[in-house]
Short mmCIF file of C-alpha atoms in Angstrom, two decimals:
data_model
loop_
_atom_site.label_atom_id
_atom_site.label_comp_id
_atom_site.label_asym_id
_atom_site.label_seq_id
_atom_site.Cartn_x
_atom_site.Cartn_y
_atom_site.Cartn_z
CA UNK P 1 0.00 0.00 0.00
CA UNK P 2 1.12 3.24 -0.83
CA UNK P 3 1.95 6.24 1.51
CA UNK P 4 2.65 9.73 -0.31
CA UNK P 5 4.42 11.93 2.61
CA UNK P 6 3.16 15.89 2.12
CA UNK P 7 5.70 17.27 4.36
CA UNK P 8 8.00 16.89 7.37
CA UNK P 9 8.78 18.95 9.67
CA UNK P 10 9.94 19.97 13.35
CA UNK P 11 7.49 21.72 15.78
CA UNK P 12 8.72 24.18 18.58
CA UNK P 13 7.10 25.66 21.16
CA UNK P 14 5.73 29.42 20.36
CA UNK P 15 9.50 31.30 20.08
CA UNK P 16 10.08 32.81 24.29
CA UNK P 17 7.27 30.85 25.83
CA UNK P 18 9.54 28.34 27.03
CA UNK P 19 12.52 28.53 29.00
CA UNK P 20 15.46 25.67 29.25
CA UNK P 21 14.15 23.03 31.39
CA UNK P 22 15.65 19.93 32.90
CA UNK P 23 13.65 17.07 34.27
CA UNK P 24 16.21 14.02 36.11
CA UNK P 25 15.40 10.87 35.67
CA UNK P 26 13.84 8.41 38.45
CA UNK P 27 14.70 4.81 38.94
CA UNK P 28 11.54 4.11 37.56
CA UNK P 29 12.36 6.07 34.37
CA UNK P 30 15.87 4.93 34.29
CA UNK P 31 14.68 1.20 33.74
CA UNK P 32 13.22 2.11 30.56
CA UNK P 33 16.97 2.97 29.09
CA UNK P 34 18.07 0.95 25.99
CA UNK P 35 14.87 -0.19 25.47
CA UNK P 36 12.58 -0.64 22.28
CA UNK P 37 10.31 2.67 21.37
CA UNK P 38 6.74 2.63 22.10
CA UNK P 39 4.74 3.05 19.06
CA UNK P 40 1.10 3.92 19.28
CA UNK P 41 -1.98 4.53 16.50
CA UNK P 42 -5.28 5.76 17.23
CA UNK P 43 -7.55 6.15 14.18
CA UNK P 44 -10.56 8.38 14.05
CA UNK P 45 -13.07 8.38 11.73
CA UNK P 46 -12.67 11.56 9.38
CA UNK P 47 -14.23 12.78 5.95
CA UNK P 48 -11.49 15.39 4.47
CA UNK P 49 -10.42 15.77 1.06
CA UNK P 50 -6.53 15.45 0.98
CA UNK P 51 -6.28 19.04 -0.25
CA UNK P 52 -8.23 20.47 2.69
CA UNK P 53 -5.80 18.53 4.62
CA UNK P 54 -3.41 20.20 3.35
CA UNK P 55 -4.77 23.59 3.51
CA UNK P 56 -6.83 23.35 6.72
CA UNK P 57 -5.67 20.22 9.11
CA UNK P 58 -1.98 20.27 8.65
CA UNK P 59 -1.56 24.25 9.71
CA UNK P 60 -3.95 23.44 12.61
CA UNK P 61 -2.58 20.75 13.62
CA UNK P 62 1.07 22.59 13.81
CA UNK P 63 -0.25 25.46 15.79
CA UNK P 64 -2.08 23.14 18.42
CA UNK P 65 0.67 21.21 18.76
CA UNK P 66 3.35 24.44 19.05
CA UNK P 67 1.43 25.45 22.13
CA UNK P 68 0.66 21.95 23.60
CA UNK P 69 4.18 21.65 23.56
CA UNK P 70 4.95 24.77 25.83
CA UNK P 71 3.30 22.50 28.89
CA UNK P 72 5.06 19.10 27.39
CA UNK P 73 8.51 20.09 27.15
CA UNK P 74 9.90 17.35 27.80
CA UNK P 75 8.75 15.43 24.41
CA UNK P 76 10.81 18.34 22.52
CA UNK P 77 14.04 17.40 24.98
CA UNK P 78 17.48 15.36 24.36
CA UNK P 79 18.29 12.38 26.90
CA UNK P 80 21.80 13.57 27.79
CA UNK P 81 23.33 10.75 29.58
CA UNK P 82 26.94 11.38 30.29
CA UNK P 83 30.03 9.41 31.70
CA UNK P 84 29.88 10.58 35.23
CA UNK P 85 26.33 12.17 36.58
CA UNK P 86 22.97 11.08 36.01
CA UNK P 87 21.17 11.42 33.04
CA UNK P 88 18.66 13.89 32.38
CA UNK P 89 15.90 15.08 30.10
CA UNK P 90 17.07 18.96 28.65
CA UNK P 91 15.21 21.00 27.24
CA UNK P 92 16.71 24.09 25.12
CA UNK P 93 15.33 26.95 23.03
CA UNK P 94 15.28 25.70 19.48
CA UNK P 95 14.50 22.18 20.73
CA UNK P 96 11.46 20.87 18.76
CA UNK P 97 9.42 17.74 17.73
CA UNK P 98 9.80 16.03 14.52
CA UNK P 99 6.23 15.07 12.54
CA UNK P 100 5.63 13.55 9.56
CA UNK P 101 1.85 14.62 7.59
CA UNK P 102 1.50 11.99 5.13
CA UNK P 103 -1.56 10.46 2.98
CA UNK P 104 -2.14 6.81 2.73
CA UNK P 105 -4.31 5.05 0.34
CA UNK P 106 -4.86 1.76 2.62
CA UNK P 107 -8.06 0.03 3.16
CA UNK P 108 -9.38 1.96 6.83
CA UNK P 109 -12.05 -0.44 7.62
CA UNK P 110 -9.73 -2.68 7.52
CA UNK P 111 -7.20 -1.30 9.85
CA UNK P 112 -9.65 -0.70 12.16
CA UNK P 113 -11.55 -3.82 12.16
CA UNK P 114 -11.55 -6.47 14.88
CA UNK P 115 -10.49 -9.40 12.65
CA UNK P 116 -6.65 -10.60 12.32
CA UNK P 117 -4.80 -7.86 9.67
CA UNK P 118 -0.88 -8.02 8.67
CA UNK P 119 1.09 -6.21 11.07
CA UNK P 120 3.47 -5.05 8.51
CA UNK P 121 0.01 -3.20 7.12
CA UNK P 122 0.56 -0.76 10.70
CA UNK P 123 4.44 0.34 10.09
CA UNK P 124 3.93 2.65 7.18
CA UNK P 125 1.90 5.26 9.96
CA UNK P 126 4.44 5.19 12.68
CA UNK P 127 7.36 7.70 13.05
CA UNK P 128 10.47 6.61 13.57
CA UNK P 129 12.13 8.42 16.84
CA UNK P 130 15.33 10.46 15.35
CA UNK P 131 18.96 8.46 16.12
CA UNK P 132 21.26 9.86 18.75
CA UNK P 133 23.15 12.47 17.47
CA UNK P 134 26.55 14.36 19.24
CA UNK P 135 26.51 17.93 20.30
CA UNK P 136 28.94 19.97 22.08
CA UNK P 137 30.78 17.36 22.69
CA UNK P 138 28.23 15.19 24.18
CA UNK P 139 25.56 12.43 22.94
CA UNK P 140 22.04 13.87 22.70
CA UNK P 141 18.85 11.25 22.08
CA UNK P 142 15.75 12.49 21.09
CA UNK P 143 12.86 10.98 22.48
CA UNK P 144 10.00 11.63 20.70
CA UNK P 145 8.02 11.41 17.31
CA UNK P 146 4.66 11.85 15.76
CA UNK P 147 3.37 10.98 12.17
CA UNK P 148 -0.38 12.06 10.90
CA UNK P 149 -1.49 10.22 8.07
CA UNK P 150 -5.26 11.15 6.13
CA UNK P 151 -6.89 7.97 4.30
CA UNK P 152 -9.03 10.42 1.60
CA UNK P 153 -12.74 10.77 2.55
CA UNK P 154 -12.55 8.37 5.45
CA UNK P 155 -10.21 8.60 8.43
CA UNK P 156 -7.29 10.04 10.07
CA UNK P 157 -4.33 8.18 12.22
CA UNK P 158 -2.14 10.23 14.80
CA UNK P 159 0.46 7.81 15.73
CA UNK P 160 3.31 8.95 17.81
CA UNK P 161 7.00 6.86 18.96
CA UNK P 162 8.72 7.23 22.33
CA UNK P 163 11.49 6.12 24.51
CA UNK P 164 9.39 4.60 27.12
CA UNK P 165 11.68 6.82 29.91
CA UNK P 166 9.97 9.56 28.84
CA UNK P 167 6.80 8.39 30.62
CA UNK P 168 3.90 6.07 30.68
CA UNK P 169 0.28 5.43 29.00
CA UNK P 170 -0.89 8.14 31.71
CA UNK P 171 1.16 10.87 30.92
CA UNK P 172 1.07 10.35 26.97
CA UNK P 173 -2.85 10.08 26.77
CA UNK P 174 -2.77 13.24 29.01
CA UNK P 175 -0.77 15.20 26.15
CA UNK P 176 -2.88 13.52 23.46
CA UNK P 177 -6.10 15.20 25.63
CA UNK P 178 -3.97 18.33 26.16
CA UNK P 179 -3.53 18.55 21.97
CA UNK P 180 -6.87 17.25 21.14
CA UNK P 181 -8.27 19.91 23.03
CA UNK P 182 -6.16 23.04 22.02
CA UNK P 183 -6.53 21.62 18.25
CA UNK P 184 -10.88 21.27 18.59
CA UNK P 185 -11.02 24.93 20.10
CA UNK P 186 -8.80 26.65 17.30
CA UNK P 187 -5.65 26.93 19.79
CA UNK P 188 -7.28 28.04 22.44
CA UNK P 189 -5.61 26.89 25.52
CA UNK P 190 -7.69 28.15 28.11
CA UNK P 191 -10.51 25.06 27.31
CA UNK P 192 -7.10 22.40 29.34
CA UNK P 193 -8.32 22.38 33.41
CA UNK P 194 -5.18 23.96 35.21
CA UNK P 195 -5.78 20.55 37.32
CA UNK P 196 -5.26 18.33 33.99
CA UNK P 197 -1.74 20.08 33.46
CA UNK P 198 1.13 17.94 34.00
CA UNK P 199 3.15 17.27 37.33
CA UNK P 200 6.75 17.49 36.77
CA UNK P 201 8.48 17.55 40.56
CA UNK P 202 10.52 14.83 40.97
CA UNK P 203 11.25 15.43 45.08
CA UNK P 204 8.39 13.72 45.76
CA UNK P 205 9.75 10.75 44.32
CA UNK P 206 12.10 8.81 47.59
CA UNK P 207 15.27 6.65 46.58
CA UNK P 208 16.01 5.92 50.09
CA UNK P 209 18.29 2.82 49.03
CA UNK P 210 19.27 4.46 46.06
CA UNK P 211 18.28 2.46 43.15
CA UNK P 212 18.17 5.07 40.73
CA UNK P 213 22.24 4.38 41.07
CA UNK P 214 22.36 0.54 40.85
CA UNK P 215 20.25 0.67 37.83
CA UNK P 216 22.30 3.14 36.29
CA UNK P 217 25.90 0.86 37.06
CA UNK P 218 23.79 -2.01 35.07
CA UNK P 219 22.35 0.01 32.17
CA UNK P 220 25.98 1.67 31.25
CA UNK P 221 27.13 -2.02 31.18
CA UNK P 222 24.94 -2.51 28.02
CA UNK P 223 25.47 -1.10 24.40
CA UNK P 224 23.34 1.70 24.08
CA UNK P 225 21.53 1.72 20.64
CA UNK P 226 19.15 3.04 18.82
CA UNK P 227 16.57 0.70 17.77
CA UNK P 228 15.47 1.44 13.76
CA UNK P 229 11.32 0.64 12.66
CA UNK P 230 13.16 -1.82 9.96
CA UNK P 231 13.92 -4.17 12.51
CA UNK P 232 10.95 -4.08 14.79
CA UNK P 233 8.87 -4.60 11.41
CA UNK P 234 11.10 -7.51 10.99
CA UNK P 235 10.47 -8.67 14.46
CA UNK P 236 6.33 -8.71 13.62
CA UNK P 237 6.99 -9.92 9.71
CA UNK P 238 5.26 -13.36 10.55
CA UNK P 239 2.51 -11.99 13.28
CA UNK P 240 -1.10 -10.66 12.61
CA UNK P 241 -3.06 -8.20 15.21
CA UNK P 242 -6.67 -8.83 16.49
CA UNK P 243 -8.62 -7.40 18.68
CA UNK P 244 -11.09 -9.44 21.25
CA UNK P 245 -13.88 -8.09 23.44
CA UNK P 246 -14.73 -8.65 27.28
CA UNK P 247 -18.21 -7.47 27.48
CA UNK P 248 -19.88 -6.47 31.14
CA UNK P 249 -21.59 -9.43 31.34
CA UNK P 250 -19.06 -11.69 30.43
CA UNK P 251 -16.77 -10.22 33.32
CA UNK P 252 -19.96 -10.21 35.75
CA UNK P 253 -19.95 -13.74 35.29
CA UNK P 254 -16.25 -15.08 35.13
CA UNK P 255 -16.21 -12.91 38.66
CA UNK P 256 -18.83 -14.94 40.23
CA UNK P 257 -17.44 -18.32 38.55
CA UNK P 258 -14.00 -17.32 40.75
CA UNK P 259 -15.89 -16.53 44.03
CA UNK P 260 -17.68 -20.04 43.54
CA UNK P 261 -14.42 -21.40 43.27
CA UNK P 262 -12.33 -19.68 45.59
CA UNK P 263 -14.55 -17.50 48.32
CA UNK P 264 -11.62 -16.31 49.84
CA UNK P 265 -9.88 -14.72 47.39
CA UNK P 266 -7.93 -11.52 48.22
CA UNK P 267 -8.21 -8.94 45.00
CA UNK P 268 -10.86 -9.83 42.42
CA UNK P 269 -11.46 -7.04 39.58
CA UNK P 270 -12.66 -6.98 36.13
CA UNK P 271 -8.88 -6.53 35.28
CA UNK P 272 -8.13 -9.87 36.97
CA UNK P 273 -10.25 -11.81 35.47
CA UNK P 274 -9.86 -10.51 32.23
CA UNK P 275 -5.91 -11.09 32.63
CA UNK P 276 -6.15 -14.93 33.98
CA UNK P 277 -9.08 -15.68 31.29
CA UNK P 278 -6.59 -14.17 28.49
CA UNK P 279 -3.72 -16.24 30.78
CA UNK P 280 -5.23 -19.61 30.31
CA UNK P 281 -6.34 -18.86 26.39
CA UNK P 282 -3.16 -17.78 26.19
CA UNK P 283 -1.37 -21.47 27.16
CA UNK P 284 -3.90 -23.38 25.62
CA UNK P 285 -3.42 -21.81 22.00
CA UNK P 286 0.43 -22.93 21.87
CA UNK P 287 -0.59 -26.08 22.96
CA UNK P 288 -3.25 -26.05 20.25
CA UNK P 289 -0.50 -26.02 17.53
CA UNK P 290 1.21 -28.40 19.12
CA UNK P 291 4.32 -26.89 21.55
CA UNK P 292 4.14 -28.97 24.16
CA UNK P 293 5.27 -27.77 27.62
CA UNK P 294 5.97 -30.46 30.98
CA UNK P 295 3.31 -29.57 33.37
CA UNK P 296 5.94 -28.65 35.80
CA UNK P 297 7.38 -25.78 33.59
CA UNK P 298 7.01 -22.19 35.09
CA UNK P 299 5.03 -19.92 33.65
CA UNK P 300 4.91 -16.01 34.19
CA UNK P 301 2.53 -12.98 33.70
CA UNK P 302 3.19 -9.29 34.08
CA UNK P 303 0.74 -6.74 34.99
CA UNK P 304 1.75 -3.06 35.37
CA UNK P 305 0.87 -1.04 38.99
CA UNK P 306 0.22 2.26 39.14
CA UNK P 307 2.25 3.42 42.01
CA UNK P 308 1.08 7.36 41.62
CA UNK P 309 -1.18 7.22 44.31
CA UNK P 310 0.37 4.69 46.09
CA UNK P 311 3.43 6.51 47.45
CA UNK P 312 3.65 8.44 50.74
CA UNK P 313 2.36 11.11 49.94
CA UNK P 314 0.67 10.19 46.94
CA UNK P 315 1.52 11.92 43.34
CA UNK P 316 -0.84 14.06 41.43
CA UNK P 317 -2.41 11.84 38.93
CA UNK P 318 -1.42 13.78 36.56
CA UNK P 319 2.31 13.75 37.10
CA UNK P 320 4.34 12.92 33.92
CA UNK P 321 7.20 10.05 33.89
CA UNK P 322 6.95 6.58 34.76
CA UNK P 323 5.81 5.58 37.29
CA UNK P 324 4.70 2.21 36.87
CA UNK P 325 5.98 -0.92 38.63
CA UNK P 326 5.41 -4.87 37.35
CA UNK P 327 3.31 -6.99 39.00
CA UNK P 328 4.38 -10.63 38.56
CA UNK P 329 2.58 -13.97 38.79
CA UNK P 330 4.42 -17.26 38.94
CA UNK P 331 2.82 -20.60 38.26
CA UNK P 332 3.58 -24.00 37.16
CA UNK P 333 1.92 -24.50 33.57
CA UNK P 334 -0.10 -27.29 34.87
CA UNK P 335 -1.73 -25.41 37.48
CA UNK P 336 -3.10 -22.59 34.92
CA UNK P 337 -4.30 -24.88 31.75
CA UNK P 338 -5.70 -28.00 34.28
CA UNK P 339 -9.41 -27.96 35.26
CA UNK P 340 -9.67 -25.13 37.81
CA UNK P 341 -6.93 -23.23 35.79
CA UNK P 342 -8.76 -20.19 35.50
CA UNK P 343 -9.90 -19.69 39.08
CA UNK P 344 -6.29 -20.52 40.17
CA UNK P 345 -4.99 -17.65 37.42
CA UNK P 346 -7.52 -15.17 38.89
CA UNK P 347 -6.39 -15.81 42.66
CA UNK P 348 -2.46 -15.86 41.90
CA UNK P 349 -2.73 -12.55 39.76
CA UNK P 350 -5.05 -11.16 42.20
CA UNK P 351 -2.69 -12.32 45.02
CA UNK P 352 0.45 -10.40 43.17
CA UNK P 353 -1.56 -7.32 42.67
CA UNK P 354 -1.96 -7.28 46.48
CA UNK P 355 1.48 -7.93 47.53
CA UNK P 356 2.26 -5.34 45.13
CA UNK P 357 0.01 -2.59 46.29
CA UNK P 358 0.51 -3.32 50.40
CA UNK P 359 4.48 -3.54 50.58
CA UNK P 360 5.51 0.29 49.13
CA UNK P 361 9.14 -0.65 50.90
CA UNK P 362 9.96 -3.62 48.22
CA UNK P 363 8.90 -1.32 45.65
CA UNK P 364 11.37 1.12 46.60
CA UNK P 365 14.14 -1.04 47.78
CA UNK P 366 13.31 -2.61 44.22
CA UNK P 367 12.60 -5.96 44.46
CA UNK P 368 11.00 -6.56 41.27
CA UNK P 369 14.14 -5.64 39.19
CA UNK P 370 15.63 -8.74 40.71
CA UNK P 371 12.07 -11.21 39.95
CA UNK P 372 11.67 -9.19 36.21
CA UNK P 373 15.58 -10.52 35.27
CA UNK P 374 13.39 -13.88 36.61
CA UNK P 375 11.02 -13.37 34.25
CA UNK P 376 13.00 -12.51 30.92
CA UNK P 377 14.73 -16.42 31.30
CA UNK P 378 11.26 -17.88 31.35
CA UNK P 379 7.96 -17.60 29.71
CA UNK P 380 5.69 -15.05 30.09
CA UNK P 381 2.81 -13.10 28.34
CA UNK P 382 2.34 -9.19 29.90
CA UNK P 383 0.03 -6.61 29.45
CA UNK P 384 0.27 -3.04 28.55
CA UNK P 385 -1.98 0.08 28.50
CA UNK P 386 -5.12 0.64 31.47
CA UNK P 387 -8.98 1.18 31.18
CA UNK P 388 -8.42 3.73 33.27
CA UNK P 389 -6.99 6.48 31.00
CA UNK P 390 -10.40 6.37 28.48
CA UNK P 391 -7.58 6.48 25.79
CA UNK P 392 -10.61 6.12 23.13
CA UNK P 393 -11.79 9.33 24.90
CA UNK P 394 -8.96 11.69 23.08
CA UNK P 395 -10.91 14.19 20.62
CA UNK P 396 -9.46 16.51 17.99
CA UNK P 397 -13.21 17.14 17.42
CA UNK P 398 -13.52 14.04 14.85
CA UNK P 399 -15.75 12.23 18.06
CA UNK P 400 -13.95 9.29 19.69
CA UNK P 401 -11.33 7.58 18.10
CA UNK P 402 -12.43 5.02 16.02
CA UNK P 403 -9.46 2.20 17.04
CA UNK P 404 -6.18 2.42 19.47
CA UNK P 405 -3.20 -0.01 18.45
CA UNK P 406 -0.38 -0.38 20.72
CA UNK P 407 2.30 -1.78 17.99
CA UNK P 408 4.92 -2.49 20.74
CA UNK P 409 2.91 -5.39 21.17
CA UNK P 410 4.42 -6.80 17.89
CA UNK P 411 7.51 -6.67 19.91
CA UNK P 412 7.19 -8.11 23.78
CA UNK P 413 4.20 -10.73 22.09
CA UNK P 414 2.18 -9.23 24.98
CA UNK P 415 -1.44 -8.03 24.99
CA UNK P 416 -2.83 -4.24 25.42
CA UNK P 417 -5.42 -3.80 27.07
CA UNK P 418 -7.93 -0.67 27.09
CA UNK P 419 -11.97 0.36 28.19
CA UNK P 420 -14.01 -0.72 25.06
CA UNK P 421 -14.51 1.71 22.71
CA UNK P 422 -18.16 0.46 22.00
CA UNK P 423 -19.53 -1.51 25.03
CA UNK P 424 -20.19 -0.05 28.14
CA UNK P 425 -18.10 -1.34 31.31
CA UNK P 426 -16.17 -4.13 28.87
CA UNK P 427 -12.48 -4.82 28.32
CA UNK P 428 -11.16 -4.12 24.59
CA UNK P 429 -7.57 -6.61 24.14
CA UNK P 430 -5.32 -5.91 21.11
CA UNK P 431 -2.96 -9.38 20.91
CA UNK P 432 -0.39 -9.98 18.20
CA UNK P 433 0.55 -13.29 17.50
CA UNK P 434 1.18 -16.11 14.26
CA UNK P 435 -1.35 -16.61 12.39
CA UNK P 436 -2.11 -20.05 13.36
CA UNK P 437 -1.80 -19.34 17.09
CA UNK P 438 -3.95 -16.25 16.70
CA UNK P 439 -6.69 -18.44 15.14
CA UNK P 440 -6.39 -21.10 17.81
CA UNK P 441 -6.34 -18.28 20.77
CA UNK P 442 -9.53 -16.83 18.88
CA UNK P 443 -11.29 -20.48 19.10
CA UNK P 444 -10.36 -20.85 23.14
CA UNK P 445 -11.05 -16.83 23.56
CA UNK P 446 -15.10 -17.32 22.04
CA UNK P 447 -15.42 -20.57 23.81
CA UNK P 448 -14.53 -21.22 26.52
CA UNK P 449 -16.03 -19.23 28.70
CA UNK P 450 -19.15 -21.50 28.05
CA UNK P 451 -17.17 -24.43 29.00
CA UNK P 452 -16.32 -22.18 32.08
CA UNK P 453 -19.94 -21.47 33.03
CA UNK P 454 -21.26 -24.87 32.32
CA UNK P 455 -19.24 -26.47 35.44
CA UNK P 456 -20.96 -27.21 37.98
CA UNK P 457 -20.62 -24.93 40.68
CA UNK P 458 -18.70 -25.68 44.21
#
């Protein structure tokens, strides 16, 4: 499929608005060095020729972003990371964002429909983030990207790339809102809540064990690179992306089948039912195409905690960085595909969400580095994105997005998972697997949950 790129450019903040800023990095952001970009899509539905996109959208677009950008400096900073000190995101005057504005004549249904599509079909509407470059005498990363790509008559896809240290889903959808806004109300900024403005103090952040240090001593033991599109799109050349639906009810019930099962059980949410259900679906597609794994084999699942309220005192929800910490569930592969599999997924995750939440001190003495090197020598499926950022609720004044794709997914072979865009209260799961295994996952994901319910009860 064809992509015709109109122009590309860099976007600054409005010239003297913004002043040289530097924003240190946490041990929570610092764990994110030398790692993969983040590449996101959300499509919205859209009826523009491409010459009013041209002449109308593109110029708006600019100026929107120009002054989004004097409250989101740092997506318009360097990572400046040098020998001795601690790295740092810096940002100077003449510091900018570089974005693509392209036209694509693909098939938009079909890149925002449900069913399995190519991966490959995603790549041509993601930016790539700019290589490190040296300055000064030092080595400067940008960290930051966006692309926006019309589909004639139809639709409209902002995708953006990021070094995940810059922050998480919750500060990203908050500059998407920030934009969104600015861009619907013809640049007025005044229509962004002063409370919905970012949160940049990093004091109230404690390293009272310093771990920001130790994971600094491991990550300048590693090649630092820059990781190019090419080779992601490589990683994803034999995968295809679906998308699968929790509805209400369908969580309603799976939480009753686990309180049949297990009465006791400490944390039960539509989020942990939703990740042991895609858990045991999960194991019993490989099996399906025939990888067999001894029942005695450790298995693994990641779920991301959102410490922001959870420190003492709690962070503003709306401060920007990472501030995320894994949650991690260890079983033996028996125990999740056997009979009572899914009720023993649903207490185990729900278990590790607890331990999580209750013991701040492991978080910050940073525990979880030492069980997520654990992890990486195993097998384990992860999640990414929350329900609880409305992502689908971003608005440049084309109504909802139509479709979110997390494309990183490609990569880690995990799952994203978001509020439904068209059902009330459900659970909307973008998954990226082979073809066969997708189709197999598909057949356990619409079924079994029958087989579930039909059980007698305990």
């Amino acid at each position: 499929m064809a992509l015709n790129v109109i122009e590309q450019c860099r976007v600054a903040p409005p010239s003297g608005t913004a002043a040289e800023h530097s924003l240190p990095l946490t041990f929570w952001d610092a764990r994110w060095l030398n790692f993969h970009p983040v590449p996101v899509i959300l499509f919205y539905k859209f009826s523009q020729s491409k010459y009013n996109f041209i002449e109308t959208t593109i110029p708006k677009l600019k100026e929107s972003l120009s002054i989004t950008l004097k409250y989101y400096l740092p997506l318009a900073s360097n990572l400046i990371f040098p020998d001795s000190g601690k790295p740092e995101l810096k940002f100077v005057e003449g510091n900018s964002v570089p974005i693509i504005f392209a036209v694509s004549n693909d098939d938009f249904n079909y890149l925002v429909g449900d069913p399995p599509k190519n991966c490959n079909r995603f790549y041509p509407l993601v930016p790539q983030v700019p290589p490190a470059f040296t300055e000064s005498g030092s080595t400067k990363t940008p960290v930051f990207a966006l692309q926006v790509t019309l589909f004639p008559e139809i639709g409209i896809s902002i995708a953006y790339s990021m070094l995940h240290l810059l922050g998480d889903a919750s500060s990203l959808v908050g500059f998407l809102k920030a934009w969104g806004s600015i861009f619907k109300f013809g640049g007025n900024e005044n229509f962004i809540p002063t409370s919905s403005l970012p949160f940049y103090d990093r004091s109230m952040i404690k390293d009272p064990y310093n771990l920001l240090e130790k994971i600094l001593i491991e990550k300048k033991k590693q090649k630092n690179r820059t990781w190019d599109l090419s080779e992601i799109r490589e990683i994803a050349a034999d995968k295809v992306r679906a998308t699968f639906v929790m509805h209400q009810t369908d969580i309603k019930h799976l939480k009753n089948y686990v309180l049949s099962k297990r009465p006791k059980v400490v944390h039960l949410s539509s989020w942990t039912v939703t990740c042991a259900y895609l858990w045991v679906c999960w194991l019993k597609s490989m099996e399906a195409i025939g990888e067999q794994v001894d029942d005695s084999e450790t298995e693994y699942f990641l779920s991301a905690v959102n410490y922001r309220a959870r420190l003492d005192p709690p962070m503003p929800s709306t401060y920007f960085g990472s501030a995320i910490v894994p949650s991690i569930t260890k079983a033996r592969h028996g125990e999740i595909i056997g009979p009572d599999g899914f009720a023993t997924a649903a207490a185990l995750i729900g278990e590790a969400i607890h331990r999580r939440v209750s013991d701040r001190e492991s978080v910050l003495k940073g525990d979880w580095l030492n069980e997520v090197e654990e992890v990486k020598k195993g097998r384990f499926l992860g999640t990414n994105g929350s329900p609880l950022f409305d992502t689908y609720g971003t608005d440049f004044g084309w109504g909802k997005a139509e479709k979110y794709e997390s494309i990183s997914i490609d990569i880690d072979g995990g799952m994203a998972i978001e509020r439904s865009r068209k059902f009330e209260g459900g659970l909307e799961i973008g998954l990226s697997l082979p073809g066969k295994r997708m189709d197999a996952f598909g057949a356990f994901f619409n079924s079994f949950i029958k087989t579930l319910l039909l059980q007698p009860k305990i």
